[in-house]
Every structure is written in structure tokens, then in C-alpha cells.
Tab-separated table of C-alpha atoms and ligand atoms in Angstrom:
chain	number	residue	atom	x	y	z
A	1	MET	CA	-0.001	-0.142	0.039
A	2	SER	CA	3.066	2.533	0.912
A	3	ASP	CA	5.945	3.198	-1.294
A	4	THR	CA	7.236	5.282	1.671
A	5	LEU	CA	6.954	2.820	4.326
A	6	SER	CA	7.631	-0.826	4.911
A	7	PRO	CA	4.462	-3.100	5.589
A	8	ILE	CA	5.624	-3.232	9.227
A	9	ASP	CA	6.149	0.670	9.451
A	10	THR	CA	2.840	0.760	7.792
A	11	ALA	CA	1.121	-1.266	10.112
A	12	LYS	CA	2.553	0.601	13.040
A	13	PHE	CA	1.655	3.882	11.464
A	14	VAL	CA	-2.003	3.078	10.522
A	15	ALA	CA	-2.504	1.602	14.098
A	16	ALA	CA	-1.140	5.270	15.644
A	17	LYS	CA	-3.118	7.290	13.139
A	18	ARG	CA	-6.433	5.510	14.370
A	19	ALA	CA	-5.666	5.746	17.857
A	20	VAL	CA	-4.872	9.551	17.892
A	21	GLU	CA	-8.526	9.811	16.876
A	22	PHE	CA	-9.183	8.934	20.817
A	23	VAL	CA	-7.401	12.315	21.551
A	24	GLU	CA	-9.727	15.339	22.415
A	25	ASP	CA	-8.677	18.670	22.906
A	26	GLY	CA	-7.718	19.822	26.517
A	27	MET	CA	-6.775	16.042	27.448
A	28	LYS	CA	-3.669	15.331	29.599
A	29	LEU	CA	-2.061	12.392	27.727
A	30	GLY	CA	0.496	9.603	28.571
A	31	LEU	CA	3.108	9.652	25.647
A	32	GLY	CA	4.297	5.593	25.233
A	33	THR	CA	7.799	4.918	23.724
A	34	GLY	CA	9.056	2.561	21.153
A	35	SER	CA	8.908	2.560	16.945
A	36	THR	CA	5.029	2.415	17.126
A	37	ALA	CA	4.680	5.295	20.066
A	38	PHE	CA	7.105	7.306	17.802
A	39	TRP	CA	4.126	7.689	15.095
A	40	MET	CA	1.497	8.564	17.545
A	41	VAL	CA	3.821	11.386	18.972
A	42	ARG	CA	4.774	12.813	15.440
A	43	LEU	CA	1.177	12.632	14.468
A	44	LEU	CA	-0.073	14.446	17.709
A	45	GLY	CA	2.840	16.897	16.768
A	46	GLU	CA	0.953	17.668	13.608
A	47	MET	CA	-2.254	17.923	15.273
A	48	VAL	CA	-0.835	20.347	17.629
A	49	ARG	CA	0.846	22.323	14.901
A	50	ASN	CA	-1.856	22.142	12.076
A	51	ASP	CA	-5.185	21.958	13.796
A	52	GLY	CA	-4.302	23.789	17.292
A	53	LEU	CA	-5.033	20.582	19.203
A	54	LYS	CA	-4.448	21.795	22.924
A	55	ILE	CA	-2.946	18.812	25.054
A	56	VAL	CA	-0.086	18.176	27.326
A	57	GLY	CA	1.784	15.140	27.364
A	58	VAL	CA	3.531	13.219	30.201
A	59	PRO	CA	6.431	11.071	28.454
A	60	THR	CA	7.491	7.650	29.645
A	61	SER	CA	11.010	7.893	28.649
A	62	THR	CA	13.783	10.370	28.011
A	63	ARG	CA	13.676	9.795	24.345
A	64	THR	CA	9.812	10.183	24.049
A	65	ALA	CA	10.052	13.498	26.115
A	66	GLU	CA	12.624	14.493	23.536
A	67	LEU	CA	10.830	13.719	20.663
A	68	ALA	CA	7.476	15.221	22.037
A	69	ARG	CA	9.261	18.483	22.563
A	70	GLN	CA	10.585	18.620	19.104
A	71	GLU	CA	7.040	18.211	17.913
A	72	GLY	CA	5.877	21.118	20.012
A	73	ILE	CA	3.741	19.095	22.545
A	74	LYS	CA	3.552	20.672	25.946
A	75	VAL	CA	5.203	18.282	28.177
A	76	ILE	CA	4.777	18.165	31.927
A	77	SER	CA	5.693	15.656	34.705
A	78	LEU	CA	3.232	12.827	36.115
A	79	ASP	CA	3.271	14.807	39.185
A	80	GLU	CA	2.086	18.042	37.690
A	81	ALA	CA	-0.712	16.251	35.765
A	82	LYS	CA	-1.755	13.939	38.887
A	83	TRP	CA	-3.842	11.828	36.707
A	84	LEU	CA	-4.388	11.384	32.914
A	85	ASP	CA	-7.086	10.946	30.572
A	86	LEU	CA	-5.567	8.502	28.181
A	87	THR	CA	-2.123	6.642	27.433
A	88	ILE	CA	-1.439	5.620	24.020
A	89	ASP	CA	1.626	3.209	23.940
A	90	GLY	CA	3.007	0.082	22.082
A	91	ALA	CA	3.482	-3.244	23.388
A	92	ASP	CA	5.927	-6.474	22.640
A	93	GLU	CA	2.952	-8.643	23.066
A	94	PHE	CA	-0.688	-8.889	23.749
A	95	ASP	CA	-3.155	-11.494	24.495
A	96	ALA	CA	-7.080	-11.867	23.965
A	97	GLU	CA	-7.938	-10.171	27.511
A	98	LEU	CA	-5.339	-7.241	26.642
A	99	ASN	CA	-2.923	-8.285	28.920
A	100	LEU	CA	0.287	-7.288	27.979
A	101	ILE	CA	4.211	-7.831	27.762
A	102	LYS	CA	6.238	-4.434	27.672
A	103	GLY	CA	9.749	-3.134	27.908
A	104	GLY	CA	11.371	-4.444	25.096
A	105	GLY	CA	12.736	-0.915	24.597
A	106	GLY	CA	13.545	-0.829	28.655
A	107	ALA	CA	10.735	1.918	29.514
A	108	LEU	CA	8.367	-0.569	31.209
A	109	LEU	CA	8.473	1.217	34.711
A	110	GLN	CA	7.435	4.977	33.785
A	111	GLU	CA	5.210	3.103	31.115
A	112	LYS	CA	3.510	1.115	33.970
A	113	ILE	CA	3.213	4.176	36.528
A	114	VAL	CA	1.788	6.430	33.534
A	115	ALA	CA	-0.716	3.823	32.188
A	116	THR	CA	-1.816	2.888	35.649
A	117	ALA	CA	-2.488	6.551	36.214
A	118	SER	CA	-4.884	7.199	33.308
A	119	ASP	CA	-8.485	6.400	32.847
A	120	GLN	CA	-7.941	4.838	29.635
A	121	MET	CA	-4.659	3.110	27.894
A	122	ILE	CA	-4.828	2.235	24.388
A	123	VAL	CA	-2.164	0.014	23.226
A	124	ILE	CA	-0.986	0.368	19.345
A	125	SER	CA	0.411	-2.592	17.654
A	126	ASP	CA	1.289	-4.222	14.285
A	127	VAL	CA	-0.796	-7.766	14.194
A	128	SER	CA	2.368	-9.745	14.869
A	129	LYS	CA	2.329	-8.900	18.773
A	130	GLN	CA	-0.949	-10.662	19.049
A	131	VAL	CA	-0.706	-13.995	21.059
A	132	ASP	CA	-2.783	-16.818	22.314
A	133	THR	CA	-0.186	-16.886	25.587
A	134	LEU	CA	2.054	-14.404	26.561
A	135	GLY	CA	5.667	-15.691	26.643
A	136	ALA	CA	7.474	-15.848	23.551
A	137	PHE	CA	8.744	-12.446	23.994
A	138	PRO	CA	11.472	-12.307	26.865
A	139	LEU	CA	10.020	-10.788	29.717
A	140	PRO	CA	11.810	-8.001	31.072
A	141	VAL	CA	12.165	-7.436	34.669
A	142	GLU	CA	13.718	-4.145	35.789
A	143	VAL	CA	16.207	-4.736	38.985
A	144	ILE	CA	18.255	-2.206	40.685
A	145	PRO	CA	22.019	-2.738	40.186
A	146	PHE	CA	22.934	-3.380	43.857
A	147	GLY	CA	23.202	-7.087	44.062
A	148	TRP	CA	21.669	-7.945	40.687
A	149	GLN	CA	23.456	-11.426	40.309
A	150	THR	CA	21.417	-12.280	43.623
A	151	THR	CA	18.205	-11.069	42.319
A	152	LYS	CA	18.649	-12.830	38.981
A	153	ALA	CA	19.078	-15.942	40.986
A	154	LEU	CA	16.193	-15.510	42.971
A	155	ILE	CA	13.954	-14.749	39.810
A	156	GLU	CA	15.315	-17.971	38.300
A	157	GLU	CA	14.197	-20.056	41.955
A	158	THR	CA	10.746	-18.448	41.483
A	159	LEU	CA	10.465	-19.719	37.760
A	160	VAL	CA	11.385	-23.154	39.136
A	161	SER	CA	8.836	-23.135	42.051
A	162	MET	CA	6.243	-21.978	39.773
A	163	ASP	CA	7.111	-24.457	37.238
A	164	VAL	CA	7.432	-21.986	34.358
A	165	LEU	CA	8.672	-23.500	30.877
A	166	GLY	CA	11.683	-21.927	30.289
A	167	GLN	CA	13.886	-20.824	33.027
A	168	ARG	CA	16.858	-18.900	31.623
A	169	THR	CA	17.178	-15.365	32.229
A	170	THR	CA	19.769	-12.993	30.802
A	171	LEU	CA	21.355	-9.463	32.008
A	172	ARG	CA	20.386	-7.063	29.126
A	173	MET	CA	23.598	-5.533	27.614
A	174	ASN	CA	24.390	-2.412	25.838
A	175	GLY	CA	27.266	-3.319	24.150
A	176	ALA	CA	29.844	-4.426	26.745
A	177	THR	CA	28.087	-2.974	29.633
A	178	PRO	CA	24.873	-3.775	31.475
A	179	TYR	CA	21.885	-1.772	30.018
A	180	VAL	CA	20.702	1.368	32.294
A	181	THR	CA	17.240	2.527	32.582
A	182	ASP	CA	15.915	6.034	32.929
A	183	GLU	CA	15.943	5.220	36.483
A	184	GLY	CA	19.584	4.105	36.515
A	185	ASN	CA	18.561	0.507	36.889
A	186	HIS	CA	19.389	-3.069	35.056
A	187	ILE	CA	16.796	-5.191	33.099
A	188	ILE	CA	16.870	-8.916	33.255
A	189	ASP	CA	15.110	-10.593	30.438
A	190	LEU	CA	13.007	-14.004	31.471
A	191	HIS	CA	13.379	-16.246	28.534
A	192	VAL	CA	10.169	-18.550	29.688
A	193	GLN	CA	8.472	-19.383	26.352
A	194	ARG	CA	5.049	-19.447	27.765
A	195	ILE	CA	3.540	-17.846	30.824
A	196	GLY	CA	0.602	-19.913	31.935
A	197	ASN	CA	-0.373	-17.656	34.576
A	198	ALA	CA	0.408	-13.909	34.014
A	199	ARG	CA	-1.372	-12.614	36.934
A	200	GLN	CA	0.458	-14.595	39.378
A	201	LEU	CA	3.928	-14.459	38.023
A	202	ALA	CA	3.618	-10.516	37.905
A	203	LEU	CA	2.787	-10.497	41.802
A	204	ILE	CA	5.202	-12.778	42.631
A	205	LEU	CA	8.006	-11.310	40.480
A	206	ASN	CA	7.301	-7.782	42.270
A	207	GLN	CA	7.843	-9.556	45.846
A	208	ILE	CA	11.588	-10.573	45.046
A	209	PRO	CA	13.929	-7.958	46.885
A	210	GLY	CA	15.690	-5.985	44.298
A	211	VAL	CA	13.162	-6.270	41.583
A	212	VAL	CA	11.513	-2.769	40.632
A	213	GLU	CA	8.920	-4.029	38.492
A	214	ASN	CA	8.002	-6.496	35.609
A	215	GLY	CA	6.828	-5.937	32.150
A	216	LEU	CA	3.429	-7.882	32.401
A	217	PHE	CA	0.675	-5.272	32.153
A	218	ILE	CA	-2.569	-7.192	33.441
A	219	ASP	CA	-5.635	-5.659	33.568
A	220	ILE	CA	-4.256	-2.102	32.564
A	221	CYS	CA	-5.020	-2.072	28.749
A	222	ASP	CA	-8.431	-1.117	27.877
A	223	VAL	CA	-8.280	-0.756	23.905
A	224	VAL	CA	-5.828	-2.319	21.517
A	225	VAL	CA	-5.820	-1.114	17.886
A	226	ILE	CA	-4.177	-3.545	15.763
A	227	GLY	CA	-2.464	-2.211	12.314
A	228	HIS	CA	-1.827	-4.123	9.242
A	229	GLY	CA	0.682	-3.818	6.540
A	230	ASP	CA	-2.300	-3.246	3.959
A	231	GLY	CA	-3.600	-0.162	5.919
A	232	ARG	CA	-6.270	-1.894	7.799
A	233	VAL	CA	-6.683	-1.398	11.470
A	234	GLU	CA	-8.812	-3.489	13.998
A	235	THR	CA	-10.080	-2.000	17.456
A	236	HIS	CA	-10.704	-4.118	20.263
A	237	ASP	CA	-12.190	-2.585	23.562
A	238	ILE	CA	-12.094	-5.101	26.217
A	239	ASN	CA	-14.484	-3.238	28.170
A	240	SER	CA	-17.277	-3.006	25.766
A	241	GLY	CA	-16.514	-6.037	23.821
A	242	GLU	CA	-16.526	-3.751	20.568
A	243	THR	CA	-14.714	-4.924	17.690
A	244	THR	CA	-14.270	-2.488	14.941
A	245	GLU	CA	-12.680	-2.963	11.754
A	246	GLY	CA	-11.815	-0.167	8.986
A	247	LEU	CA	-8.895	1.008	6.380
A	248	VAL	CA	-6.682	4.391	7.100
A	249	HIS	CA	-5.952	6.276	4.035
A	250	PHE	CA	-2.951	8.352	4.205
A	251	ALA	CA	-1.141	10.349	1.733
A	252	GLU	CA	2.323	8.959	0.489
A	253	ASN	CA	3.570	12.565	0.575
A	254	GLU	CA	2.254	13.561	3.993
A	255	ASN	CA	4.880	15.937	5.746
A	256	ILE	CA	5.337	13.265	8.549
A	257	PHE	CA	7.332	10.890	6.482
A	258	SER	CA	9.581	13.665	5.039
A	259	ASP	CA	12.253	14.125	8.202
A	260	MET	CA	11.917	10.672	9.909
A	261	GLY	CA	15.221	11.229	10.946
A	262	ASP	CA	16.210	7.145	11.086
B	1	LIG	O1	10.012	-0.214	26.689
B	1	LIG	C1	9.447	-0.078	25.601
B	1	LIG	C2	8.038	-0.210	25.196
B	1	LIG	O2	7.370	-1.071	26.331
B	1	LIG	C3	7.571	-0.421	23.987
B	1	LIG	O3	6.286	0.040	23.958
B	1	LIG	C4	7.424	-1.813	23.351
B	1	LIG	O4	8.844	-2.247	23.662
B	1	LIG	C5	6.983	-2.108	22.177
B	1	LIG	O5	7.710	-1.428	21.176
B	1	LIG	P1	7.861	-0.896	19.469
B	1	LIG	O6	6.380	-0.289	19.291
B	1	LIG	O7	9.016	-0.380	19.204
B	1	LIG	O8	7.739	-2.620	19.123
């Protein structure tokens, strides 16, 4: 459908384009992180500059804060906002109940705080992230650097005690050094293959000393907008049970594609 974007980027773009239709004047928005959320922030920037949309945004990472400012979106802190109308963010996996794995880009902690402090969370995703059971994507767990090897061992013991299929854990690296999150923490990725009881695992992981937060988002997401490479979008609302389908039209020469940077 698009000569400018690959099918995967088209899918991400159309999901974002449909999701920003939920945004209304005066809203306080949570701004997600990642390659799908990138389009959402770009589109909101256009709406602010061209249509006079009045919003304030609470970013979920330093990357998103920088992009939002570049786009002319007024950025405030969560403490200034206190509560948000809507958060739009990507995900690494989502299931039929709209439970999620997030944190592939390392931003899960701020993302979970921001999404939880929102009346509504919309996930934007390409169709490849839809799964029957969460867990094929390695589950990120944010840990404090102090004693991280002990925390990692405790996480592995927990996986064994819960009989989780696949108990390998790896410290996320950034080249030769451990990856460091915006909060100065590390991330341990859990290669569990399949998470039978995501609700229970999310609770138990957070009880391990040294664990700050895990990437399982349970009962937080309200709506998922799924984009396809041919421009189709599906929207599922978990609260109303409503599902809609449509086609998002966009012009190849939209300004938004002219300075994509990367
Ligand atoms: O930490 C990163 C976030 O949870 C992202 O929303 C998630 O990894 C999906 O990112 P992307 O849209 O780039 O696939």
C-alpha cells in the first residue's frame, strides 16, 4: 500500500493514526515509548501545530520527552498532571484479554506508572504482537544494580518453583556494559517461552527484593488498535467487547514522512 513505508511500518503508522482519533482537546495524555509510539507522537505534533489541538503530555522515557518537545507538544511531569485522561503506547505482546508484555525498549517502569495513572490505556500494535499466550517475547524485569546477580538467581528460583516452562534469564546488555534504564536500573530478560499464569507471575516477581517492576501489564490496557501492512486496522475494546474494522487512508507525501530521521 505504501511506497514510503515498509509493511511493518505501515502497520504501526495506521495503528497510531487510528489511535490519535481518540484524543480530544484539553486532554492530559500519557505518551508511550518505542517505534510504534513514535508515530503517535509525530501525529499528535502535527495535530498541535496544524489543527491547534490543545493537549499536555507526560512522556514515559527521556527519548519520548525529547521527541514530544521537538514536535511542539507541551510536556509536563506526572506529578504536575496527577492523573491522565488517556495513555497511548506500544507493546511487545498482547493476548485476548489485552494483558501485555512491555519493556522491550527498556521503558517499562515509567510506562506502567503512567498507564496505571490514566483513565484509559490504548495499545497500538502491528498484528505480529498478538498471541494466544504471553511469553514468547522475553519478559523484561527491571532490577536495581545492587546485588543484581543475587536478584537474578532469586528470579530463576521463582520460575522453577512456579514450574514455568523455560527458566533462562539474561542481563540485558548495551554493548559491553549492562543496559541502564532511565531510573539507573538494569533489566533482566526472562526467556520463559510461555506464561501460563501471567497474573500470578507478575505479583510474585514484584515480591523479590531487588525487583523494581516487571513488564507484565495485567488489567491495565482497555483498547488495542491493531495495524496491518495493507492499511487495515482493527480496534478491540475489552470493556465494551466492541470490535471495529476499517481502512486508514494516508497520502504518500504526508509531511510526517519527510523528516523521519532514522
Ligand atoms: O520499553 C519499550 C516499550 O514497552 C515499547 O512500547 C515496546 O517495547 C514496543 O515497542 P515497539 O513499538 O518499538 O515495538
